[in-house]
Coordinates of C-alpha atoms in Angstrom, one line a residue:
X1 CA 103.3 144.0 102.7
X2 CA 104.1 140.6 103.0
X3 CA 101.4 137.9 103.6
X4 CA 100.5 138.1 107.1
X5 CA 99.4 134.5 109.4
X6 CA 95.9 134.8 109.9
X7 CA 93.3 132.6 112.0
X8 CA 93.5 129.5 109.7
X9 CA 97.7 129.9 110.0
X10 CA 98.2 130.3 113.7
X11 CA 97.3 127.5 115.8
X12 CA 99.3 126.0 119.0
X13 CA 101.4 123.6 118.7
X14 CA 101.4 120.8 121.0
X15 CA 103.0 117.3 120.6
X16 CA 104.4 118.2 116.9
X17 CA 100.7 119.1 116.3
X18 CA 99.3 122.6 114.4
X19 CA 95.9 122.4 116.9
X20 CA 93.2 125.4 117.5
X21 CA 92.8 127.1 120.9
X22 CA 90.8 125.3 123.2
X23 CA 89.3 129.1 124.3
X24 CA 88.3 129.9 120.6
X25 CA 90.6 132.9 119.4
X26 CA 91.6 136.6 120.4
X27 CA 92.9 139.5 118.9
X28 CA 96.2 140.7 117.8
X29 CA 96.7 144.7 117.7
X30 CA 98.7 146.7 115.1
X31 CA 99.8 149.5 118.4
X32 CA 101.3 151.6 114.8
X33 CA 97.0 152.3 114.4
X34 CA 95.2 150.9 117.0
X35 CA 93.8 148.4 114.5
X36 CA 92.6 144.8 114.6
X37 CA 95.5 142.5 112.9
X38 CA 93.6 139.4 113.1
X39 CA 93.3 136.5 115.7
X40 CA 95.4 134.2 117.1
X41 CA 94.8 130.9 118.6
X42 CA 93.7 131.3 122.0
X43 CA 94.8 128.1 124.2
X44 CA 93.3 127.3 127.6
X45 CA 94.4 125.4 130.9
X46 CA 93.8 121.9 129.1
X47 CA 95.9 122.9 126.1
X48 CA 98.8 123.8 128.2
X49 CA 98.3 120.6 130.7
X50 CA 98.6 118.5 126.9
X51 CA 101.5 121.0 126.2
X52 CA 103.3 120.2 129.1
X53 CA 102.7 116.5 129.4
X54 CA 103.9 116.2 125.4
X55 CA 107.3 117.9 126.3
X56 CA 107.6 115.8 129.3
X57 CA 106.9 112.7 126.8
X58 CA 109.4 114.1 124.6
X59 CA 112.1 114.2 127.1
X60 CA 111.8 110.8 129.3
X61 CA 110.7 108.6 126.0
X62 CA 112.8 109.8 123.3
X63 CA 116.6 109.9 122.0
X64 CA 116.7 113.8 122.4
X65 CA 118.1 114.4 125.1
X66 CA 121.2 112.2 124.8
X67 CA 121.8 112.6 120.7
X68 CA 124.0 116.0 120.9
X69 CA 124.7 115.7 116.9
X70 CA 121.3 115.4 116.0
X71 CA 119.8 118.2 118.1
X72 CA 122.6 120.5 116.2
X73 CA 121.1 119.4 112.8
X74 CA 117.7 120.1 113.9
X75 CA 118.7 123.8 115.2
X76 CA 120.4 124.7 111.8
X77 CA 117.7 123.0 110.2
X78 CA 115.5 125.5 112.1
X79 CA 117.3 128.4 111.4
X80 CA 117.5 127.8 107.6
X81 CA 114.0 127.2 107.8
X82 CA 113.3 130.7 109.2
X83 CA 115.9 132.8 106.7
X84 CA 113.2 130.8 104.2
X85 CA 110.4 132.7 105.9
X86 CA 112.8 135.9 106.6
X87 CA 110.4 138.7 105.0
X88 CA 107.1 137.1 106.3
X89 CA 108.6 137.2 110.1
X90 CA 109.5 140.3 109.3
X91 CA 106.2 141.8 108.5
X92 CA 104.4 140.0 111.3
X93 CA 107.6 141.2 113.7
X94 CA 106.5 144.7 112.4
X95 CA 102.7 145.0 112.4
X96 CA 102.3 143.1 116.0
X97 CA 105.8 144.0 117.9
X98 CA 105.8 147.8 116.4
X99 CA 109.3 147.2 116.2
X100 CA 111.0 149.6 113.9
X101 CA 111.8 148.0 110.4
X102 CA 115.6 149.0 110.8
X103 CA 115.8 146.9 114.0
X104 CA 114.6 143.6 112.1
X105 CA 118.1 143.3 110.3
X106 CA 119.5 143.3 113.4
X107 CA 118.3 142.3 117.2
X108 CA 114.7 142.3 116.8
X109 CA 114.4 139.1 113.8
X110 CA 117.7 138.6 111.5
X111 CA 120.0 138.1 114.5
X112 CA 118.4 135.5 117.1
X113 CA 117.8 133.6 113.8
X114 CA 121.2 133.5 112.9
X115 CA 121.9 132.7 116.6
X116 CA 120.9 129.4 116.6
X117 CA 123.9 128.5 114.4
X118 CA 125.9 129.3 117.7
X119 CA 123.7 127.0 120.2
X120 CA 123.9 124.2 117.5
X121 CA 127.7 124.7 117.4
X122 CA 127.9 124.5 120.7
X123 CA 126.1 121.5 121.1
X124 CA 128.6 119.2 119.2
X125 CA 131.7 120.9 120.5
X126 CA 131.0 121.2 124.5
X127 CA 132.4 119.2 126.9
X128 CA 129.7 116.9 128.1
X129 CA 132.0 114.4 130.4
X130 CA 134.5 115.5 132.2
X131 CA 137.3 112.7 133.6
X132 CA 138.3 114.1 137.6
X133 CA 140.8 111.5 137.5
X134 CA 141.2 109.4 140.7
X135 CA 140.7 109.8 144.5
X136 CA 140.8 107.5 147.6
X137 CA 137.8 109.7 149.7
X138 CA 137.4 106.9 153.2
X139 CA 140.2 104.5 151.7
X140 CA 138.2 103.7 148.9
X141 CA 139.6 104.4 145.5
X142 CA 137.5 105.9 143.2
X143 CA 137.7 106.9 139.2
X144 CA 135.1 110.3 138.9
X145 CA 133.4 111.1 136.0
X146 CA 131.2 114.7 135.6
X147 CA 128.7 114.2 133.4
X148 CA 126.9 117.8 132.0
X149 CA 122.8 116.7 131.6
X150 CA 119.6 118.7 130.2
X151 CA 117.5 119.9 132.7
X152 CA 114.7 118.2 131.5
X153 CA 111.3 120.3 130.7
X154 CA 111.5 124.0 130.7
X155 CA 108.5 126.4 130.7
X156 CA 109.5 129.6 128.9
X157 CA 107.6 132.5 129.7
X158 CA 108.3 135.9 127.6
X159 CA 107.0 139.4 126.7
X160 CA 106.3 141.2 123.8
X161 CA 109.2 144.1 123.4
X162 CA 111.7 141.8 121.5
X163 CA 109.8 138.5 120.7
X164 CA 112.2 136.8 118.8
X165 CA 115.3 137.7 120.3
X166 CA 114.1 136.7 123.7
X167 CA 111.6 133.3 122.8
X168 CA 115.1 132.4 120.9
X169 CA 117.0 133.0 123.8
X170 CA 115.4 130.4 125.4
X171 CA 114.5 127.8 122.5
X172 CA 118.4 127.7 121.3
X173 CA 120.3 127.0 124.6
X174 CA 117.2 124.5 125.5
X175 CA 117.3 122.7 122.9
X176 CA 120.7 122.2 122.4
X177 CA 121.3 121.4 126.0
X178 CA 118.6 118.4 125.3
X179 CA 115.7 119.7 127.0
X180 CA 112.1 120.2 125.7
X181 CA 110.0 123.4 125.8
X182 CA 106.9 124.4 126.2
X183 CA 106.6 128.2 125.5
X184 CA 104.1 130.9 126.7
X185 CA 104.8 134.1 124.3
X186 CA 103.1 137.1 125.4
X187 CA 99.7 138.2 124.1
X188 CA 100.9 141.2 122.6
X189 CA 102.5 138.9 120.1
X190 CA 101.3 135.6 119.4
X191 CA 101.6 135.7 116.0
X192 CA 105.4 136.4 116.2
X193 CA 105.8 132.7 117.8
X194 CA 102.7 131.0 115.9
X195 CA 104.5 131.3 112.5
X196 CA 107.5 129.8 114.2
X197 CA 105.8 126.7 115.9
X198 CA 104.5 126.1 112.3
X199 CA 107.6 126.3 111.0
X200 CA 109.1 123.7 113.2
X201 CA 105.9 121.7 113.0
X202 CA 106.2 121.7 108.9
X203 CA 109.6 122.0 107.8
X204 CA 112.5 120.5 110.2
X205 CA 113.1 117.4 112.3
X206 CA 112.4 118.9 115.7
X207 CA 110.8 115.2 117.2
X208 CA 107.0 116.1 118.3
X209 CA 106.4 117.2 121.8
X210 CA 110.3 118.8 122.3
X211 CA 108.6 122.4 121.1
X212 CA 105.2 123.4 122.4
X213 CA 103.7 126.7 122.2
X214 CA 100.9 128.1 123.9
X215 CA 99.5 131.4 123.1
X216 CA 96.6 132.3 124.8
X217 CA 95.6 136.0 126.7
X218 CA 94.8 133.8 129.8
X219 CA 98.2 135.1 131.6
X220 CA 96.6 132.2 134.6
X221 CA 98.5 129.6 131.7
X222 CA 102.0 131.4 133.1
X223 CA 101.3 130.3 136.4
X224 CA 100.2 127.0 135.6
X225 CA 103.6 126.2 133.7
X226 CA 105.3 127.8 136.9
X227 CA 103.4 125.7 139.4
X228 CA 103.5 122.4 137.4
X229 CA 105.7 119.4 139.1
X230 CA 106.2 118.0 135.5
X231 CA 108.3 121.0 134.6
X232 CA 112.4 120.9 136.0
X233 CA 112.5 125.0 135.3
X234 CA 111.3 128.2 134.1
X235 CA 113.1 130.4 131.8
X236 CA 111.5 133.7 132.8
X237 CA 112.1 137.6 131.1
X238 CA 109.3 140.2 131.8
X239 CA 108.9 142.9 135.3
X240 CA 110.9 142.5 138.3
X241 CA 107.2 142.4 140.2
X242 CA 106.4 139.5 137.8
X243 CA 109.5 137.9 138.5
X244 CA 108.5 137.8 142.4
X245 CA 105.4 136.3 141.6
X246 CA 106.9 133.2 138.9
X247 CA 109.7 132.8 141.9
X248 CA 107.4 132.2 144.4
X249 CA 104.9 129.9 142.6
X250 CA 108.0 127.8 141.5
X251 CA 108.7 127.7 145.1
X252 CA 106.3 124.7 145.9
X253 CA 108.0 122.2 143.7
X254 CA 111.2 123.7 144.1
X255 CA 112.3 123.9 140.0
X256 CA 115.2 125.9 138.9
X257 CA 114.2 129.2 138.0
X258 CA 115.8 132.1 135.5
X259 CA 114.9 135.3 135.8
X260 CA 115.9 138.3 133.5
X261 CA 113.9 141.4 135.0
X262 CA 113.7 144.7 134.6
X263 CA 116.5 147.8 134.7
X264 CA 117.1 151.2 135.4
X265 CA 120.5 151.4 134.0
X266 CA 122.7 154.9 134.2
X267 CA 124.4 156.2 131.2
X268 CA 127.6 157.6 133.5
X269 CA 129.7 160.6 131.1
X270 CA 133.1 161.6 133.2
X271 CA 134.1 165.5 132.9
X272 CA 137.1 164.1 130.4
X273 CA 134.6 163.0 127.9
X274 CA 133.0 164.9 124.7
X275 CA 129.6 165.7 126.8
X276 CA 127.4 166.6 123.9
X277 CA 128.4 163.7 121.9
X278 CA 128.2 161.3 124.7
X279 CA 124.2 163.4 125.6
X280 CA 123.2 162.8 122.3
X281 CA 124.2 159.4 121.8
X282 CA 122.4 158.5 125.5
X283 CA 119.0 160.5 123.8
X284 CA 119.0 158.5 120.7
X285 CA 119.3 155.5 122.0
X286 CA 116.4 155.7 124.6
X287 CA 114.3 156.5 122.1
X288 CA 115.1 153.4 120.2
X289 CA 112.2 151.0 119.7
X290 CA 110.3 153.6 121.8
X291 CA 112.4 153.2 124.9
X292 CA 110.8 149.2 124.7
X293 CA 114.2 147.6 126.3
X294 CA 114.5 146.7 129.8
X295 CA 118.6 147.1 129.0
X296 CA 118.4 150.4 127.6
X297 CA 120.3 153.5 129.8
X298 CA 117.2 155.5 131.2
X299 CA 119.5 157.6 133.4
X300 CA 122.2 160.1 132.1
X301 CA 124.7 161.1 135.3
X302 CA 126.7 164.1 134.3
X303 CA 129.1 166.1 135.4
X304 CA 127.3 169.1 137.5
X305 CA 128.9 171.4 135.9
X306 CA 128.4 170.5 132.6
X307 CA 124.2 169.5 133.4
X308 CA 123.1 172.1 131.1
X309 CA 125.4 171.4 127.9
X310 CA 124.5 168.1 128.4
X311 CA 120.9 168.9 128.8
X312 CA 121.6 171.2 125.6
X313 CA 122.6 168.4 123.5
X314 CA 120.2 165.7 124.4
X315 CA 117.6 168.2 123.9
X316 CA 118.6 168.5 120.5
X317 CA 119.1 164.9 119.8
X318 CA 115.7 164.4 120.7
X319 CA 114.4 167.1 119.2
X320 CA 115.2 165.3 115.9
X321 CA 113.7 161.7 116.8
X322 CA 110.2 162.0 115.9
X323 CA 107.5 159.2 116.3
X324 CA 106.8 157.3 113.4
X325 CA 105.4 154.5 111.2
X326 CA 107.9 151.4 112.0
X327 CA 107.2 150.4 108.4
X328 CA 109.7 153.1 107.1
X329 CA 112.8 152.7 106.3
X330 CA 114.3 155.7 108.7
X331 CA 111.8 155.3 111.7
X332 CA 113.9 154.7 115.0
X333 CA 110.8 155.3 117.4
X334 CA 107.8 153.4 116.6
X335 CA 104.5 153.3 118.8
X336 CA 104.1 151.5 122.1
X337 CA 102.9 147.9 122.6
X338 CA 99.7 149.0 123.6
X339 CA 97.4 151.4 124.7
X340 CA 97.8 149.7 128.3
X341 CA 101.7 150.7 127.9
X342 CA 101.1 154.4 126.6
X343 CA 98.8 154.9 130.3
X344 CA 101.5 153.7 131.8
X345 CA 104.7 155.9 130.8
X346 CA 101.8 159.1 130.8
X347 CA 101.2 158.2 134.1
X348 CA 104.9 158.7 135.3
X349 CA 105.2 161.9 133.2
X350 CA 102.6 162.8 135.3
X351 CA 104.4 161.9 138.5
X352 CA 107.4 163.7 136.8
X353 CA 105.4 166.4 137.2
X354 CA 104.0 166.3 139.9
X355 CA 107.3 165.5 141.8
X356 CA 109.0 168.8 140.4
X357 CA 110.4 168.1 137.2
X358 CA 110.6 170.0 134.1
X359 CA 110.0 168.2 130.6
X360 CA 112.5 170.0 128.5
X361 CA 111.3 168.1 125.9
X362 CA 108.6 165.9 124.8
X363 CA 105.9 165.0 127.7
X364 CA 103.0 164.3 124.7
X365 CA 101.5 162.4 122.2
X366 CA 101.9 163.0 118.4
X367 CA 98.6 163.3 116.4
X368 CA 96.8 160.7 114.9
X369 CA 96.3 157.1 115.6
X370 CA 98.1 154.6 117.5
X371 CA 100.0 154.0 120.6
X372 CA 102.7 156.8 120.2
X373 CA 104.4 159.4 122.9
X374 CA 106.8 162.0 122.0
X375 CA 110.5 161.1 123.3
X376 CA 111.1 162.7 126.8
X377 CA 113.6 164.9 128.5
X378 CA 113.1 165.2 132.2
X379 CA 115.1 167.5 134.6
X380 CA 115.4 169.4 137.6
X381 CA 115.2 165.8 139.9
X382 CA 116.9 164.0 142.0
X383 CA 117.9 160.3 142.0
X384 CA 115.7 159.2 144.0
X385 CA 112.7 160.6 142.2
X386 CA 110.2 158.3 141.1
X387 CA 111.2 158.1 137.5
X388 CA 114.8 158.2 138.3
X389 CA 114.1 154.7 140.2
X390 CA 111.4 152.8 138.4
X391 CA 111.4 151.3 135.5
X392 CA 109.1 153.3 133.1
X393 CA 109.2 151.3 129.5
X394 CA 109.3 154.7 127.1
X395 CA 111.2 157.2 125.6
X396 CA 111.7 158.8 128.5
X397 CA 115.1 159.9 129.5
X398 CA 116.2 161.5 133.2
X399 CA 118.9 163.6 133.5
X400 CA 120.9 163.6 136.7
X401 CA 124.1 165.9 138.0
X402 CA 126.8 164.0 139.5
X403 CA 129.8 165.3 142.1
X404 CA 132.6 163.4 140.1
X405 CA 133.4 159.8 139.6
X406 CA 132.9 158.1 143.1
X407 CA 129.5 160.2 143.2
X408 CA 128.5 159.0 139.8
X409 CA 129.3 155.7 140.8
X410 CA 127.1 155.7 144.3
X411 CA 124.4 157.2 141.9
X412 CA 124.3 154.8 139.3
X413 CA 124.2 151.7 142.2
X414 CA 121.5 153.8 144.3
X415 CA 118.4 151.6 142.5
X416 CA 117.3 148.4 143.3
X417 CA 118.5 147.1 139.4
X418 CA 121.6 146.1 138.0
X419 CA 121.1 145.0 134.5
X420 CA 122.9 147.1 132.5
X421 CA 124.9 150.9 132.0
X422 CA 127.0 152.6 129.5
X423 CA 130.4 154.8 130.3
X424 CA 131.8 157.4 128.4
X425 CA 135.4 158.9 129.0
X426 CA 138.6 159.7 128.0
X427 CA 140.8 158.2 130.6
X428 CA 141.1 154.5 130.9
X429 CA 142.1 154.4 134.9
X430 CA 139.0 156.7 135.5
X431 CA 137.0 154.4 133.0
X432 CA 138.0 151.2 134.8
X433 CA 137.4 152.9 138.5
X434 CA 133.7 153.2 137.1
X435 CA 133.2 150.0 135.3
X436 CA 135.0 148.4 138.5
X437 CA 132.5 150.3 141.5
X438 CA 129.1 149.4 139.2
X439 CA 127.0 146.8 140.2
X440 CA 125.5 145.7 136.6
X441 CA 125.3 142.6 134.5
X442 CA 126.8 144.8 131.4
X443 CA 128.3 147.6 130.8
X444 CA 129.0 149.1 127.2
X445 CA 132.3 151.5 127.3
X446 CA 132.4 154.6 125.3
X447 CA 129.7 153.4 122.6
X448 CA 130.8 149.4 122.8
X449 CA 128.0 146.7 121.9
X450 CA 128.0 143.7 124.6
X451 CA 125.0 141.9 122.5
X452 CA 126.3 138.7 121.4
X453 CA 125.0 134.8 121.0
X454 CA 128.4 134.1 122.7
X455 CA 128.0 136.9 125.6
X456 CA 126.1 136.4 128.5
X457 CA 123.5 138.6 129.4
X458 CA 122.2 139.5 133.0
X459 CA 121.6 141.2 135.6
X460 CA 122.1 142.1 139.5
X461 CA 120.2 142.6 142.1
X462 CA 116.4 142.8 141.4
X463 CA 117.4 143.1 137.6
X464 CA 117.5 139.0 137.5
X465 CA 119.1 135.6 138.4
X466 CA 121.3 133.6 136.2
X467 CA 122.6 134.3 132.4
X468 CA 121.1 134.1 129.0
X469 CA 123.1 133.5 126.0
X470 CA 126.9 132.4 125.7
X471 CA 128.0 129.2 127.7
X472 CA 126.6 130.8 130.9
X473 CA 123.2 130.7 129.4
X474 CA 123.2 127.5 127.9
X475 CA 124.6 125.6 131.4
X476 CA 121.6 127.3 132.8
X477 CA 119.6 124.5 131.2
X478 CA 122.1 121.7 132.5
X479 CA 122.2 119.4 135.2
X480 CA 125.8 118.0 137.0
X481 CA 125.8 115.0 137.4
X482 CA 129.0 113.1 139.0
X483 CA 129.6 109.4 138.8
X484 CA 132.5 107.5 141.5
X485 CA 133.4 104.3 139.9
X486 CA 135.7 102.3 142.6
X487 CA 138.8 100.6 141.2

C-alpha cells in the first residue's frame, strides 16, 4: 500500500495555510476492519470563523473573482497536481471511503479529477456579458448589458459515500465561477480532502483564503457555515432530513442554497424487455459500492406477471456478489461507512421483516471484521412499505409487481424523491411514455450512463434543489447582474 497522510500530513487549511485543529485530532476508521487509520485534524468553531473570514478576504480583496483566465490555469494546475498524487488518493480513497478499488478509475477518484479540465474550460469560453441591445422602457433610451457574476463565498458541506466526486463537484464550478470556498467534508473522510487542501496549499497557484477546508467531527461547524452572514450560499449533498435542517438555518440570512438529497429511484422493466437481463443488471448495480449512492435504483417495478422470473434472476445475480475487501481488484461490494450505517440498513431489514416481507436473499452479515452486510433481495411488499419508500443506504434491493406502463409509472412517482431511475424496454414509444410520466432528475434508458462533468445532475421533489455539474451547475454559483446605460 501506498503511503498513507497521517497526523503530521493532515492539517486544515485556512487562508493558504497547512494549520492543526483547534480541537486537537480524531480518528479516521478503515469500515473494511473496523480499525484505527490514524487522525485527522480536528478544527473547532474558531477555525472555521478564520476559515470563513479568509474566503471572504479572498473574494472582496483579491483579483479572483474577475480574472476568468487565470482561475482556469489554477484549476488545471490543480488537477495535474492531483494525477501527480493519483496512487496516494487512491489508497486513502480506499482505506477511509471503503470504496471498491475498481470504482477509483472511474467516479469515485480518476474522474472528478479529470473533471476539473471541463470547469477550467468553461471558465475561458462562457459568455460572461451579454449585450440586450437597446430599449426605450418610460421614454428613456437605454443600452443593457447582462453581466454573469460569482456568487461570492460558498460553504460546501458533503458526506462521505463519494468524497471526491462530490467535494469536486463543488470546488470546480466554484472556483471557476470566481467564488471562494470554505469546505466541511464529512468525518467519515477527512483524510480524502486533507491530502487535497495540501495539495493546493503546496503545489498550484490557488491565491490563499479562495480554498479552506475544515474537517472536524463537530457536525455544529455545518451549521455555523449555514448560519454565517459572511457566506452568499451553501452547496449542500447529504439526507433529505439534513437538507431541511441546512434550509432552514440558511433562512435567517436569506443565502442561496443547493441542495442534492437523497432518492429512492425505481428501476421500471416493460413486459417487452429481456426481464432476467434487465433483473440482473438492477441487482448488480445496487450492490455497487455497497448500495452507498443516493442515485442508485433501490426499486425494481416489474411486470406482475413476470415478478417471479424477475425475482429468479436478481436472486441469482446477487447470489454471485459477495462482500469483500475493496483492496481487490474484482470486489464490487465493499463494507459500509461505518458501524453507525450497518445499524442502520439492519434496522430496516428488520422492519422488512416485520412489515411482511421475505428476504429471498441476503438479510445478514458476512463473517469476520468490518462493517459488511450481505446484498438483499426483499419481496412480497407493497410500494408503500417502509423500505420501498425510505431511503435505506445498502445493498438492499425491493422488488415490486406493476399492472403495465401507466401503473409502473404512478408507482415509480408514488415517493416523496425524484432523483434518479433507469428504464428498460424494447419499444421506443412505450420507453418515451415512461421516461415522459417520471418525475426524476435522471433517467438512464436501457443500461445508458447520464454521469458526466457536462451533465447536470439533480433531483425533484424532496430529492434536491438546483443542478450540479454541466452549465446548470456551474450558474448555480453565479449572480445576474444587468446594467441600463442611457444613450
Amino acid at each position: 500500500m501506498s503511503r498513507l497522510v497521517t497526523t503530521d500530513s493532515s492539517p486544515l487549511l485556512i487562508g493558504g495555510k497547512l494549520v492543526p485543529g483547534g480541537a486537537g485530532v480524531f480518528s479516521t476508521i478503515n469500515p473494511a476492519t473496523g480499525e484505527v487509520l490514524g487522525q485527522a485534524a480536528n478544527g473547532d468553531t474558531a477555525d472555521m470563523d478564520a476559515a470563513i473570514a479568509a474566503a471572504r478576504a479572498a473574494f472582496d480583496d483579491t483579483e479572483w473573482s474577475r480574472d476568468h483566465a487565470f482561475r482556469a490555469r489554477c484549476l488545471r494546475q490543480l488537477r495535474d497536481a492531483l494525477r501527480g498524487h493519483i496512487e496516494e488518493l487512491r489508497e486513502v480513497t480506499i482505506a477511509e471511503a471503503g470504496a471498491p478499488r475498481m470504482l477509483t478509475s472511474g467516479p469515485q477518484l480518476e474522474g472528478p479529477i479529470g473533471d476539473l479540465g471541463y470547469f477550467a474550460d468553461l471558465a475561458e469560453s462562457y459568455e460572461w456579458e451579454t449585450d440586450l441591445g437597446s430599449a426605450a422602457p418610460m421614454g428613456i433610451k437605454s443600452a443593457r448589458r447582462l453581466r454573469r457574476e460569482p456568487i461570492g463565498v460558498v460553504g460546501a458541506i458533503t458526506p462521505w459515500n463519494f468524497p471526491h466526486q462530490i467535494n469536486f463537484a463543488k470546488l470546480g464550478p466554484a472556483l471557476a465561477a470566481g467564488s471562494t470556498v470554505v469546505l466541511k467534508p464529512a468525518p467519515d473522510t477527512p483524510w480524502c480532502a486533507a491530502l487535497v487542501g495540501k495539495v493546493i496549499a503546496e503545489e498550484t497557484d490557488i491565491p490563499a483564503g479562495v480554498v479552506n477546508i475544515v474537517t472536524s467531527d463537530d457536525h455544529a461547524l455545518g451549521s455555523q457555515l449555514v448560519t454565517d452572514a459572511r457566506v452568499d450560499m451553501i452547496s449542500f449533498t447529504g439526507s433529505t432530513q439534513t437538507g431541511r435542517a441546512v434550509m432552514a438555518g440558511a433562512a435567517a440570512t436569506l443565502k442561496k442554497v443547493f441542495l442534492e438529497l437523497g432518492g429512492k429511484s425505481a428501476f421500471v422493466v416493460l413486459d417487452d424487455a429481456d426481464i432476467a437481463a434487465a433483473a440482473s443488471y438492477a441487482a448488480f448495480s445496487v450492490c455497487v459500492h455497497a448500495g452507498q449512492g443516493c442515485a442508485l435504483t433501490t426499486r425494481l417495478l416489474v411486470p406482475r406477471a413476470s415478478y417471479d422470473d424477475a425475482v429468479a434472476a436478481a436472486a441469482k445475480a446477487m447470489r454471485g456478489i459477495a462482500p469483500g475487501d475493496p483492496n481487490e481488484p474484482g470486489t464490487v461490494c465493499g463494507p459500509l461507512v461505518s458501524e453507525r450505517q450497518r445499524t442502520r440498513v439492519e434496522r430496516y431489514l428488520d422492519i422488512a421483516r416485520a412489515e411482511g416481507g421475505t428476504i429471498v436473499v441476503g438479510g445478514g452479515r458476512p463473517e469476520g471484521p468490518g462493517w459488511f452486510v450481505e446484498p438483499t433481495l426483499i419481496t412480497g411488499l407493497p410500494n408503500t412499505s417502509t423500505v420501498a419508500q425510505e431511503e435505506i443506504f445498502g445493498p438492499v434491493l425491493v422488488v415490486i409487481p406493476h399492472d403495465g406502463d401507466d401503473d409502473a409509472i404512478r408507482l415509480a412517482n408514488e415517493s416523496a424523491y425524484g432523483l434518479s431511475g433507469a428504464v428498460w424496454g424494447t419499444d421506443p414509444d412505450r420507453i418515451r411514455h415512461v421516461v415522459n410520466g417520471v418525475r426524476t432528475g435522471t433517467l438512464g434508458v436501457n443500461g445508458g450512463v447520464w454521469y458526466s462533468a457536462d451533465a447536470p445532475f439533480g433531483g425533484y421533489k424532496q430529492s434536491g434543489i438546483g443542478r450540479e455539474l454541466g452549465v446548470a451547475g456551474f450558474e448555480e454559483y453565479l449572480e445576474t447582474k444587468l446594467i441600463a446605460t442611457a444613450e
